[in-house]
């Protein structure tokens, strides 16, 4: 997922991606005019593939940073002498300059807004009691890391100490959408989710529930909306967890482990 924006650029550019010529720089940290962008970026903006929120001068002479947005997800790419590239920029002193640029120039996700959207739109699968500390979980039914999170959280859910609200997405495999739809369309979605996890095949990384062959357009819309909400919260992979931190909603990517979960419950109680 982290490569999604860059892959879209490559698709727009075709074979000429590395042969483009950078245009004149616009004002640092301001949203540039399309005419001021490198040709590849300008073409992507014109056809609606992505948006360039701003450009900025980096600490490396001649290298310009660009903040790209696609489906609510932001990413920084760099331009220099006709080339566009991505990844971490590290200074001679070992400082992660990309992290600093991200903190300074990339908009912070409004995780609380995403939680409010999830509460209003529904189609969540709840585990655990209503009065327990809650975590919203974006998960793909074929995601092995989601499965491991399920295993980490299961004892706490069964003990009534943790509430999980699962927002299912379906993008990892061709069967993901069908499995997510199978869970959401079941008479008892919570039981269907348990069936998927109890039957999870770790070798093939496949969930245990039989996929729906032709999910309805309504369910597809719900599942795709969850994906967009995950991206809006800053999630670039599954599982993405939305949880309370110091009274505010925050996002965490990946299975955090039993110790983190117990510590979270302790601070929420």
Coordinates of N, CA and C in Angstrom, one line a residue, residues 20 48 84 90 224 239 253 260 263:
X20 N 11.8 12.5 -17.5 CA 11.1 13.8 -17.5 C 12.1 14.9 -17.1
X48 N -6.5 13.5 -12.9 CA -7.2 13.2 -11.7 C -6.7 12.0 -10.9
X84 N 12.2 11.3 -10.4 CA 11.3 11.3 -9.3 C 11.6 10.0 -8.5
X90 N 18.2 10.5 4.4 CA 19.0 10.6 5.7 C 20.2 11.5 5.5
X224 N -15.4 -0.8 0.5 CA -14.5 0.2 -0.1 C -14.4 1.5 0.7
X239 N -3.4 -4.7 10.2 CA -4.5 -4.0 10.8 C -4.1 -2.6 11.1
X253 N -0.6 1.2 13.3 CA -0.6 0.2 12.3 C 0.2 -1.0 12.7
X260 N 1.1 -4.3 24.9 CA 0.5 -3.0 24.6 C -1.0 -3.0 24.8
X263 N -1.6 -2.7 28.6 CA -1.3 -1.4 29.0 C -2.4 -0.4 28.6

